[in-house]
Amino acid sequence: MATTPVSQELKRGGAFLVASTNPEDVFTPADLNDDQRLLGRTLEEFLAKEVIPHIPELEKHKEGLMPALVRRAGEMGLLGASIPEEYGGAALDKISMTVISEKLSVYPSFMVAFGASTGIGTIPLIYFGTEAQKKKYLPKIATGEWLSCYALSEPQAGSDALAARTRAVLSPDGKSWLLTGQKMWITSGAFSDVYIVFAKVDGEKFSCFIVNRNTPGFSIGAEENKMGIRGSSTVPLFFENAAIPKENLLHEVGRGHIVAFNTLNAGRFSLGASCVGGAKNVLAIAAKYAKERTAFGKPIAEFGLVKTKLGEMAIRTYALESMIYRTAGTIETAVASAGTDKVKQAMQALEEYAIESSISKVVGSETLDYCVDEAVQIFGGYGFHEDYPVARMYRDSRINRIFEGTNEINRLVIIQMLMKRAMSGALPLIPAAMKLADELLSGPSFEDAPIGGFAEEERSLAQSKKIFLLAAGAAVQKFRDQLANEQEIVGALANIVMDVYAIESSLRRAQKSAAAGAPSAVLMGDAARAFIYDAMDRVEKEARTALAAIVDGDTLTTQLAALRRLSKHAPVDMIALRRRVADGVLAQDRYPFDAR
Ligand SMILES: Cc1cc2nc3c(=O)[nH]c(=O)nc-3n(C[C@H](O)[C@H](O)[C@H](O)COP(=O)(O)OP(=O)(O)OC[C@H]3O[C@@H](n4cnc5c(N)ncnc54)[C@H](O)[C@@H]3O)c2cc1C
């Protein structure tokens, strides 16, 4: 399939906080090529015909149905999407992979089962497998003959995965690894053929192994009784001196954390992408219901308090979608740049943009949770009934804030990585913070007010970056290398970072759309304006919370005065903006910015 990202200036991960980006350098859904659009439509049809009609049986774990449907996706070539062509895969570009995550998430249990095999269950083999391991496993995973899964978590070690207790010791004859311990919460564990399992060699060196289903000493526990994504399989795994061939070590002894964390970077981004699909789907369902349901003699869609929900759902989904496709474009550009070892480049790109991947995961899961919650409200009592789809969507959404690293862990990771890059000089955050301090000392400047259609939003974007530097600079100055212990401050800084990325992604897409004269450009401008207005209020509040915990007395007064100056923005009629966006949703019965 052709790979045609727009021309993008290569930038370091996290550089959006200090560098400026042009609209034409940002990939947007409007830039999808014909192949990627066709892929999207094919997936929509596949879901509609082959998966959605089976939801009631899937939710009840009908024996063999989910693996059969995942294998059906294999017949369409989808299971090998990320696998290089020489091992029987399709080696799709990152943007196509994003389209897949988005489209398949209309039924999250299917997306989770699909993602366990094609994503976290396969990526370790692609990036870290030996030639012999790749030849043995990847062609069979690509066709669906074998399904795979990823077993990192344990009953006592989830977020703190490196505290795993599962042990691996070399057998006395030196030919096998003997695994003993338990894994927990393993997606697709009930029906997989290949298990990527993490264990500590001699109880110390965290490592990764490939375990085949029929290994003696390896057994699979019963299905967990989950709140949501009930159609997916989640089981514990047990190992009692389970002997696997010595050559089934994946990567090196003591280097399992590299396998685990690189895999999670990829998983986090695709989770964010899947939330785009979920949010669009629930918005369409809520909009149709709001038009059909009448109260007080008219459709509830005509009530301002219902409209404002539909508008805000679309606005937040727009911001999420903008950042997801922008990130996909950035990663794809990095992978497609000069160099012959595409697998190595893909891994490096995922590591480089780990900050953006964590942002995608957190913003994606929280946006979807917001949307499903409002959809239940629009459905009223029927939203609380399992005969209507939004009840399941509400339950299905909740897991996204927990797996692939909880949102708390991802918030910590965002700031930890930014600080590491700032300290090493890889990201010029320190000089930027010093420049800001000089600027603030020299008093207000009246010279650089941008002009044009999005002048106010452009100003907000620049100021939001400065607000981050103001708060982060104060935090680093006070806590230095102890900042990680101040989790509430770190959380506030992470929230600002996420909003900065969302503001910029929303604005650049709206500007690009306006420049292209796209039919939805005006409405998109409304969505961007509304998002940015609210985001600026959040950014100011988070910075105020952080500063009040960092400094006091006269310093706090001075810092808060600077914050007030930076966060000043002209009033916007948010009610009118949300109404217009809601009308756009209702006119089309769906998310109004879809690239078809
Ligand atoms: C349906 C489902 C499917 C899953 N699929 C898989 C899978 O396929 N493979 C796999 O390996 N795992 C899987 N998991 C496990 C999942 O990744 C973990 O549940 C998750 O990482 C959280 O770990 P935990 O449940 O042990 O919670 P804990 O780590 O105990 O966390 C509990 C709470 O404490 C917070 N917390 C923990 N540490 C910190 C900290 N340092 N600072 C601040 N707050 C903190 C967390 O954010 C959370 O709110 C799955 C889980 C579920 C429920």
XYZ file of C-alpha atoms and ligand atoms in Angstrom:
649
model
C 0.000 0.000 0.000
C 1.304 3.451 -0.856
C 2.791 5.536 1.890
C 2.132 9.220 1.338
C 2.424 11.350 4.425
C 2.443 15.089 3.792
C 5.816 16.755 3.848
C 6.737 16.993 7.490
C 9.724 18.630 9.008
C 11.226 16.036 11.296
C 11.001 17.105 14.894
C 12.065 15.566 18.163
C 9.402 14.040 20.379
C 8.089 16.691 22.782
C 9.518 19.516 20.658
C 6.027 20.903 20.123
C 6.432 22.631 23.481
C 9.163 24.892 22.174
C 9.069 24.720 18.373
C 6.391 26.108 16.099
C 4.744 23.959 13.442
C 3.205 25.053 10.163
C -0.287 23.863 9.228
C 1.069 22.259 6.042
C 3.499 20.168 8.098
C 0.735 18.563 10.138
C -0.905 15.379 8.868
C -4.704 15.477 9.101
C -7.456 13.001 8.181
C -8.050 15.071 5.015
C -4.573 13.911 3.878
C -5.504 10.230 3.882
C -4.731 8.743 0.476
C -7.173 6.664 -1.596
C -5.772 3.370 -0.297
C -6.150 4.468 3.307
C -9.725 5.644 2.703
C -10.576 2.392 0.960
C -9.074 0.477 3.871
C -11.317 2.459 6.239
C -14.455 1.679 4.236
C -13.524 -2.014 3.931
C -13.098 -2.216 7.697
C -16.421 -0.481 8.314
C -18.114 -3.070 6.083
C -16.272 -5.956 7.726
C -17.363 -4.808 11.176
C -20.943 -4.174 10.084
C -21.350 -7.526 8.337
C -19.177 -9.932 10.262
C -18.733 -8.674 13.794
C -21.545 -6.405 14.967
C -24.349 -8.941 14.291
C -22.539 -11.350 16.644
C -22.153 -8.964 19.593
C -24.777 -10.694 21.805
C -23.050 -14.087 21.399
C -19.588 -12.575 21.757
C -20.570 -10.848 24.997
C -21.527 -14.287 26.328
C -18.190 -15.817 25.255
C -19.627 -18.178 22.677
C -16.937 -20.844 22.399
C -14.550 -20.256 19.503
C -16.415 -17.267 18.041
C -13.952 -14.452 18.853
C -10.858 -16.337 17.623
C -12.783 -17.286 14.475
C -13.616 -13.628 13.795
C -10.042 -12.532 14.471
C -8.859 -15.230 12.032
C -11.413 -13.952 9.531
C -9.580 -10.608 9.735
C -6.445 -12.645 8.988
C -7.987 -13.871 5.735
C -8.336 -10.221 4.743
C -4.628 -9.692 5.408
C -5.256 -7.539 8.467
C -3.408 -9.667 11.011
C -0.135 -9.095 9.196
C -0.648 -5.340 8.985
C 2.471 -4.496 11.003
C 4.541 -7.504 9.898
C 7.289 -6.954 7.287
C 6.544 -8.334 3.823
C 9.412 -10.849 3.918
C 7.585 -12.648 6.736
C 4.247 -12.692 4.952
C 2.898 -9.416 6.323
C 1.505 -6.311 4.640
C 3.956 -3.871 6.304
C 1.330 -1.144 6.352
C 2.341 2.418 7.114
C 1.574 4.009 10.493
C -1.324 6.005 9.103
C -3.058 2.894 7.771
C -2.460 1.247 11.147
C -4.166 4.238 12.754
C -7.146 3.844 10.423
C -7.363 0.160 11.440
C -7.347 0.987 15.172
C -9.984 3.642 14.661
C -12.354 1.581 12.556
C -12.181 -1.702 14.469
C -12.937 -0.043 17.791
C -16.621 0.273 16.960
C -16.786 -3.002 18.911
C -14.016 -2.579 21.502
C -13.892 -6.266 22.516
C -12.981 -7.138 18.930
C -10.400 -4.354 18.747
C -8.811 -5.569 21.978
C -8.613 -9.181 20.709
C -7.284 -8.011 17.349
C -4.772 -5.660 19.012
C -3.506 -8.332 21.409
C -2.436 -10.483 18.478
C -1.378 -7.926 15.862
C -0.017 -5.324 18.277
C 1.433 -6.146 21.669
C 1.593 -9.893 20.903
C 3.530 -9.411 17.647
C 5.603 -6.241 18.032
C 8.106 -7.908 20.423
C 8.812 -10.536 17.745
C 9.132 -7.982 14.941
C 11.464 -5.654 16.862
C 13.441 -8.086 18.972
C 13.121 -11.542 17.407
C 16.090 -13.360 15.880
C 15.847 -14.244 12.194
C 14.897 -17.815 13.141
C 12.194 -16.618 15.558
C 10.734 -14.231 12.991
C 10.674 -16.943 10.308
C 9.032 -19.388 12.658
C 6.317 -17.182 14.143
C 5.527 -14.157 11.987
C 4.210 -15.861 8.822
C 1.759 -17.932 10.876
C 0.656 -14.916 12.931
C 0.193 -12.925 9.707
C -2.363 -15.413 8.376
C -4.087 -16.018 11.696
C -3.019 -19.650 11.822
C -1.476 -18.690 15.160
C -2.834 -15.960 17.419
C -0.549 -14.316 19.952
C -0.810 -12.348 23.173
C 1.307 -10.380 25.650
C 1.762 -11.468 29.267
C 3.445 -8.839 31.430
C 1.101 -8.176 34.381
C 0.979 -10.318 37.498
C -1.361 -10.363 40.499
C 1.119 -8.305 42.544
C 2.783 -6.410 39.693
C 0.716 -4.283 37.299
C 1.912 -0.691 37.089
C 5.087 -1.823 38.814
C 5.673 -4.481 36.160
C 9.368 -4.861 36.898
C 8.418 -6.237 40.324
C 7.317 -9.442 38.546
C 7.789 -12.646 40.511
C 7.636 -15.137 37.649
C 11.065 -16.798 37.487
C 13.022 -18.481 34.743
C 15.945 -20.799 35.385
C 18.060 -22.715 32.942
C 17.454 -26.485 33.129
C 20.348 -28.639 34.443
C 21.098 -29.842 30.880
C 21.184 -26.212 29.708
C 18.648 -26.878 26.914
C 15.515 -25.230 28.310
C 14.220 -22.389 30.394
C 11.974 -23.485 33.253
C 9.280 -20.881 34.020
C 7.445 -20.758 37.347
C 4.900 -18.141 38.398
C 1.609 -16.526 37.444
C 0.460 -13.893 34.977
C -2.804 -11.986 35.358
C -5.306 -10.184 33.092
C -3.970 -11.614 29.855
C -6.063 -10.495 26.872
C -6.831 -13.345 24.438
C -4.975 -15.714 26.775
C -7.748 -18.311 26.509
C -7.308 -18.941 22.802
C -3.813 -17.804 21.809
C -1.150 -20.083 20.375
C 1.879 -17.903 21.123
C 2.480 -16.123 24.451
C 5.041 -13.355 24.935
C 5.876 -13.865 28.598
C 8.077 -11.795 30.902
C 9.995 -13.493 33.735
C 13.098 -12.873 35.806
C 16.053 -15.093 35.077
C 17.209 -16.496 38.433
C 14.630 -14.213 40.059
C 16.666 -11.127 39.148
C 17.190 -10.403 35.470
C 13.944 -9.236 33.822
C 13.665 -11.042 30.488
C 11.219 -12.004 27.776
C 10.294 -15.457 26.428
C 8.150 -17.008 23.728
C 5.881 -19.710 25.125
C 3.838 -22.054 22.947
C 0.345 -23.013 24.046
C 1.008 -26.724 24.438
C 4.030 -26.343 26.743
C 3.910 -28.889 29.610
C 3.663 -27.095 32.962
C 1.816 -24.140 31.385
C -1.922 -23.826 32.055
C -4.635 -21.263 31.444
C -7.109 -20.118 34.111
C -10.806 -19.266 33.893
C -12.227 -16.130 32.257
C -12.372 -13.091 34.557
C -15.821 -11.633 35.239
C -15.229 -8.148 33.862
C -17.174 -4.872 33.987
C -16.718 -4.244 30.251
C -15.130 -5.516 27.045
C -16.858 -8.750 27.995
C -16.553 -10.132 24.492
C -12.781 -10.243 24.887
C -10.938 -12.984 26.744
C -9.016 -12.057 29.910
C -7.443 -14.897 31.877
C -4.650 -15.695 34.294
C -1.771 -17.928 33.153
C 0.066 -20.417 35.370
C 3.602 -21.753 34.978
C 4.991 -24.630 36.983
C 8.437 -25.532 35.784
C 7.104 -24.977 32.267
C 9.996 -26.008 30.018
C 10.511 -23.956 26.867
C 13.425 -24.363 24.442
C 16.494 -22.271 25.254
C 16.175 -20.496 21.902
C 12.769 -19.101 22.974
C 14.448 -16.316 24.903
C 13.359 -13.093 23.140
C 16.107 -10.442 23.017
C 18.671 -10.697 25.827
C 18.691 -11.837 29.431
C 18.144 -8.791 31.658
C 16.837 -6.674 28.734
C 13.159 -7.614 28.963
C 12.238 -4.106 30.079
C 13.383 -2.768 26.693
C 10.998 -5.208 24.971
C 8.159 -4.394 27.372
C 8.410 -0.606 27.199
C 8.911 -0.340 23.436
C 5.877 -2.546 22.927
C 3.818 -0.393 25.273
C 4.756 2.761 23.330
C 3.110 1.257 20.258
C 0.146 -0.049 22.256
C -0.497 3.325 23.860
C -0.684 5.148 20.566
C -3.081 2.640 19.025
C -5.264 2.740 22.126
C -5.609 6.505 21.611
C -6.466 5.916 17.947
C -9.089 3.345 18.846
C -10.766 5.870 21.156
C -11.323 8.156 18.134
C -13.450 5.433 16.532
C -15.340 4.764 19.761
C -16.090 8.458 20.294
C -17.358 8.975 16.727
C -19.541 5.896 16.973
C -21.191 6.840 20.260
C -21.713 10.412 19.030
C -23.559 9.154 15.944
C -25.754 6.884 18.071
C -26.529 9.662 20.567
C -27.322 12.157 17.790
C -29.783 9.803 16.076
C -31.480 9.029 19.377
C -31.727 12.723 20.254
C -33.567 13.363 16.987
C -35.967 10.456 17.485
C -36.780 10.867 21.169
C -39.405 13.482 21.946
C -40.166 15.222 25.228
C -42.380 18.243 25.925
C -43.645 17.947 22.345
C -40.349 18.130 20.482
C -37.219 16.104 19.765
C -34.779 16.336 22.675
C -32.112 17.336 20.113
C -33.768 20.762 20.056
C -33.078 21.439 23.731
C -30.032 23.608 24.382
C -28.790 21.366 27.174
C -28.816 18.343 24.856
C -27.263 20.278 21.995
C -24.437 21.456 24.170
C -23.578 17.816 24.946
C -23.574 16.790 21.273
C -21.514 19.844 20.390
C -18.956 19.243 23.122
C -18.667 15.529 22.260
C -17.856 16.476 18.666
C -15.450 19.247 19.727
C -13.423 16.979 22.012
C -13.432 14.179 19.447
C -12.166 16.655 16.865
C -9.248 17.656 19.106
C -8.406 14.016 19.810
C -8.614 13.004 16.157
C -6.429 15.960 15.168
C -3.667 14.966 17.580
C -3.879 11.263 16.723
C -3.482 11.734 12.954
C -0.844 14.404 13.454
C 1.154 11.943 15.583
C 0.636 9.128 13.077
C 1.981 11.420 10.351
C 4.981 12.408 12.446
C 5.858 8.795 13.235
C 5.333 7.701 9.631
C 7.600 10.472 8.365
C 10.308 9.364 10.774
C 9.956 5.727 9.680
C 9.869 6.579 5.987
C 12.933 8.834 6.178
C 16.304 7.784 4.761
C 17.621 4.430 5.895
C 17.167 0.822 4.923
C 16.359 -0.888 8.212
C 12.689 0.071 8.447
C 12.035 -2.159 11.455
C 14.784 -0.451 13.435
C 13.553 2.964 12.279
C 10.007 2.107 13.362
C 11.210 1.171 16.829
C 13.318 4.312 17.120
C 10.398 6.460 15.971
C 8.112 4.929 18.594
C 10.703 5.626 21.261
C 11.257 9.164 19.993
C 7.523 9.902 20.102
C 6.807 8.065 23.346
C 5.638 11.373 24.882
C 3.078 11.839 22.101
C 2.010 8.176 22.466
C 1.337 8.609 26.181
C -0.572 11.821 25.427
C -2.667 9.930 22.843
C -3.485 7.220 25.379
C -4.545 9.579 28.167
C -6.460 12.101 26.038
C -8.044 9.279 23.996
C -9.324 7.353 26.991
C -10.579 10.449 28.825
C -12.289 11.858 25.725
C -14.055 8.569 25.081
C -15.120 8.307 28.728
C -16.578 11.798 28.496
C -18.469 10.937 25.302
C -19.960 7.645 26.503
C -21.020 9.278 29.766
C -22.846 12.072 27.940
C -24.388 9.537 25.554
C -25.885 7.650 28.510
C -27.298 10.963 29.735
C -28.836 11.743 26.340
C -30.480 8.308 26.359
C -31.923 9.022 29.824
C -33.289 5.907 31.548
C -32.782 3.884 28.368
C -29.088 4.675 28.605
C -29.049 2.723 31.833
C -30.573 -0.363 30.203
C -28.508 -3.148 28.684
C -30.939 -3.485 25.753
C -29.588 -0.195 24.420
C -26.046 0.033 23.063
C -24.750 2.952 25.095
C -24.783 0.981 28.372
C -22.231 -1.460 26.944
C -20.220 1.389 25.418
C -20.083 3.082 28.815
C -18.788 -0.118 30.429
C -16.422 -0.923 27.554
C -14.787 2.488 27.647
C -13.699 2.378 31.277
C -10.806 -0.065 30.845
C -8.944 2.340 28.558
C -7.829 4.474 31.504
C -6.419 1.376 33.202
C -4.530 -0.823 30.747
C -1.462 -0.003 28.611
C -0.176 1.868 31.673
C -2.779 3.602 33.835
C -3.427 7.256 33.077
C -1.619 8.159 36.304
C 1.481 6.270 35.166
C 1.289 7.828 31.696
C 1.036 11.335 33.181
C 4.171 10.649 35.203
C 5.896 9.213 32.117
C 5.154 12.325 30.028
C 6.912 14.656 32.467
C 9.679 12.182 33.316
C 10.609 11.861 29.633
C 10.403 15.602 29.024
C 12.656 16.320 31.994
C 15.157 13.673 30.932
C 15.353 15.173 27.458
C 15.592 18.702 28.860
C 18.432 17.752 31.221
C 20.372 15.962 28.470
C 19.950 18.962 26.175
C 17.985 16.895 23.624
C 15.070 19.303 24.052
C 15.843 23.020 24.545
C 13.351 23.468 27.396
C 15.850 25.080 29.773
C 16.965 27.863 27.371
C 13.307 28.441 26.470
C 12.374 28.813 30.165
C 15.274 31.247 30.675
C 14.202 33.300 27.667
C 10.677 33.446 29.054
C 11.977 34.638 32.435
C 13.803 37.521 30.674
C 10.700 38.342 28.663
C 8.516 38.464 31.759
C 11.005 40.711 33.558
C 11.017 43.167 30.680
C 7.264 43.718 31.004
C 4.359 43.372 28.557
C 5.090 43.309 24.841
C 2.642 44.731 22.351
C 4.494 43.977 19.173
C 3.826 40.372 18.208
C 0.036 40.064 18.209
C -0.760 37.706 15.312
C -3.371 38.735 12.788
C -5.759 36.763 10.605
C -8.631 34.300 10.982
C -7.273 32.501 14.010
C -5.276 35.347 15.571
C -6.684 34.885 19.068
C -6.178 31.105 18.967
C -2.655 31.512 17.599
C -1.896 33.771 20.527
C -3.426 31.274 22.971
C -1.225 28.524 21.546
C 1.947 30.568 22.018
C 0.880 31.603 25.515
C -0.019 28.043 26.556
C 3.541 26.970 25.754
C 4.870 29.836 27.848
C 2.570 28.915 30.721
C 4.036 25.402 30.666
C 7.553 26.836 30.779
C 6.586 29.163 33.632
C 5.128 26.377 35.794
C 7.677 23.700 34.833
C 10.565 26.148 35.291
C 9.381 26.993 38.828
C 8.895 23.298 39.642
C 12.353 22.275 38.437
C 13.980 25.205 40.196
C 12.439 24.209 43.508
C 12.433 20.419 43.418
C 15.238 19.657 40.935
C 15.771 15.890 40.709
C 13.129 15.311 43.410
C 10.312 16.602 41.175
C 9.058 13.054 40.519
C 8.079 12.845 44.207
C 5.679 15.778 43.771
C 3.107 13.791 41.841
C 0.261 16.289 41.997
C 2.511 18.964 40.468
C 3.747 16.498 37.848
C 0.119 15.642 37.060
C -0.757 19.348 36.631
C 2.245 19.850 34.322
C 1.264 16.766 32.284
C -2.268 18.137 31.915
C -0.838 21.383 30.524
C 1.421 19.482 28.094
C -1.536 17.464 26.813
C -3.649 20.562 26.290
C -0.799 22.352 24.489
C -0.518 19.424 22.060
C -4.291 19.283 21.596
C -4.554 23.069 21.087
C -1.829 23.060 18.446
C -3.154 19.975 16.645
C -6.729 21.360 16.557
C -5.613 24.783 15.397
C -3.225 23.623 12.677
C -5.834 21.258 11.238
C -8.479 24.003 11.183
C -6.012 26.377 9.495
C -5.008 23.759 6.940
C -8.634 23.013 6.212
C -9.440 26.726 5.835
C -6.497 27.219 3.475
C -7.734 24.297 1.344
C -11.264 25.751 1.278
C -12.682 22.471 2.594
C -16.502 22.378 2.891
C -16.322 21.678 6.630
C -13.640 24.317 7.274
C -15.950 26.879 8.898
C -17.459 24.352 11.280
C -14.015 22.972 11.999
C -12.918 26.491 12.876
C -15.801 26.661 15.369
C -14.736 23.340 16.910
C -11.109 24.457 17.161
C -12.056 27.808 18.717
C -14.319 26.188 21.280
C -11.721 23.589 22.222
C -8.940 26.145 22.544
C -11.021 28.532 24.645
C -11.806 25.865 27.238
C -8.302 24.415 27.060
C -6.786 27.797 27.921
C -8.928 27.970 31.050
C -7.748 24.492 32.037
C -4.119 25.380 31.342
C -4.375 28.482 33.531
C -6.024 26.556 36.362
C -3.444 23.753 36.311
C -0.597 26.278 36.302
C -2.175 28.190 39.198
C -2.551 24.975 41.207
C 1.066 24.025 40.540
C 2.529 27.475 41.249
C 0.656 27.819 44.540
C 2.259 24.550 45.663
C 5.725 25.515 44.443
C 6.284 29.101 45.589
C 4.768 31.459 48.153
C 4.779 35.071 49.365
C 5.970 37.757 46.957
C 7.310 35.196 44.496
C 3.872 33.619 44.205
C 2.273 37.050 43.711
C 4.744 37.826 40.916
C 4.321 34.421 39.272
C 0.530 34.626 39.398
C 0.657 38.105 37.846
C 2.764 36.673 35.023
C 0.310 33.795 34.657
C -2.632 36.200 34.433
C -0.835 38.129 31.717
C -0.082 34.972 29.745
C -3.519 33.443 30.049
C -5.518 36.484 29.025
C -7.809 35.658 26.119
C -10.739 37.394 24.500
C -14.217 36.145 25.447
C -15.877 33.739 23.044
C -19.552 32.825 22.767
C -19.083 29.171 23.667
C -22.812 28.514 23.644
C -23.123 29.634 20.029
C -20.033 27.639 19.003
C -21.280 24.432 20.625
C -24.721 24.913 19.106
C -23.287 25.335 15.623
C -21.155 22.220 15.970
C -24.154 20.295 17.366
C -26.233 21.420 14.372
C -23.462 20.078 12.132
C -23.676 16.727 13.933
C -27.458 16.620 13.689
C -27.460 17.568 10.002
C -25.320 14.544 9.178
C -26.377 12.209 11.990
C -22.703 11.718 12.808
C -19.377 13.293 13.623
C -19.213 16.095 11.058
C -15.487 16.068 10.224
C -15.078 12.500 9.025
C -12.755 11.984 6.057
C -14.556 9.512 3.820
C -9.399 -6.156 30.854
C -7.926 -6.095 31.090
C -7.061 -6.528 30.113
C -5.678 -6.516 30.329
N -4.835 -7.034 29.372
C -3.515 -7.201 29.679
C -2.655 -7.914 28.794
O -3.066 -8.370 27.715
N -1.363 -8.101 29.173
C -0.877 -7.620 30.342
O 0.293 -7.827 30.620
N -1.671 -6.923 31.208
C -2.970 -6.710 30.905
N -3.795 -6.037 31.779
C -3.256 -5.539 33.035
C -3.168 -4.019 33.093
O -2.130 -3.590 32.265
C -2.997 -3.621 34.571
O -4.228 -3.852 35.204
C -2.564 -2.179 34.715
O -1.246 -2.024 34.283
C -2.671 -1.697 36.166
O -2.048 -2.579 37.044
P -2.829 -3.070 38.362
O -4.146 -3.585 37.929
O -1.929 -3.979 39.088
O -3.064 -1.764 39.202
P -2.024 -1.089 40.218
O -0.698 -1.016 39.595
O -2.155 -1.749 41.526
O -2.631 0.375 40.316
C -3.740 0.698 41.157
C -3.895 2.219 41.178
O -2.706 2.805 41.729
C -2.155 3.745 40.837
N -0.698 3.705 40.889
C 0.107 2.636 40.822
N 1.391 3.007 40.865
C 1.399 4.349 40.943
C 2.417 5.340 41.013
N 3.717 5.044 40.966
N 2.042 6.634 41.117
C 0.752 6.980 41.139
N -0.246 6.102 41.072
C 0.063 4.803 40.967
C -2.659 3.311 39.462
O -2.626 4.374 38.529
C -4.051 2.825 39.782
O -4.934 3.906 39.825
C -5.169 -6.005 31.551
C -6.055 -5.539 32.532
C -7.413 -5.600 32.336
C -8.335 -5.156 33.436
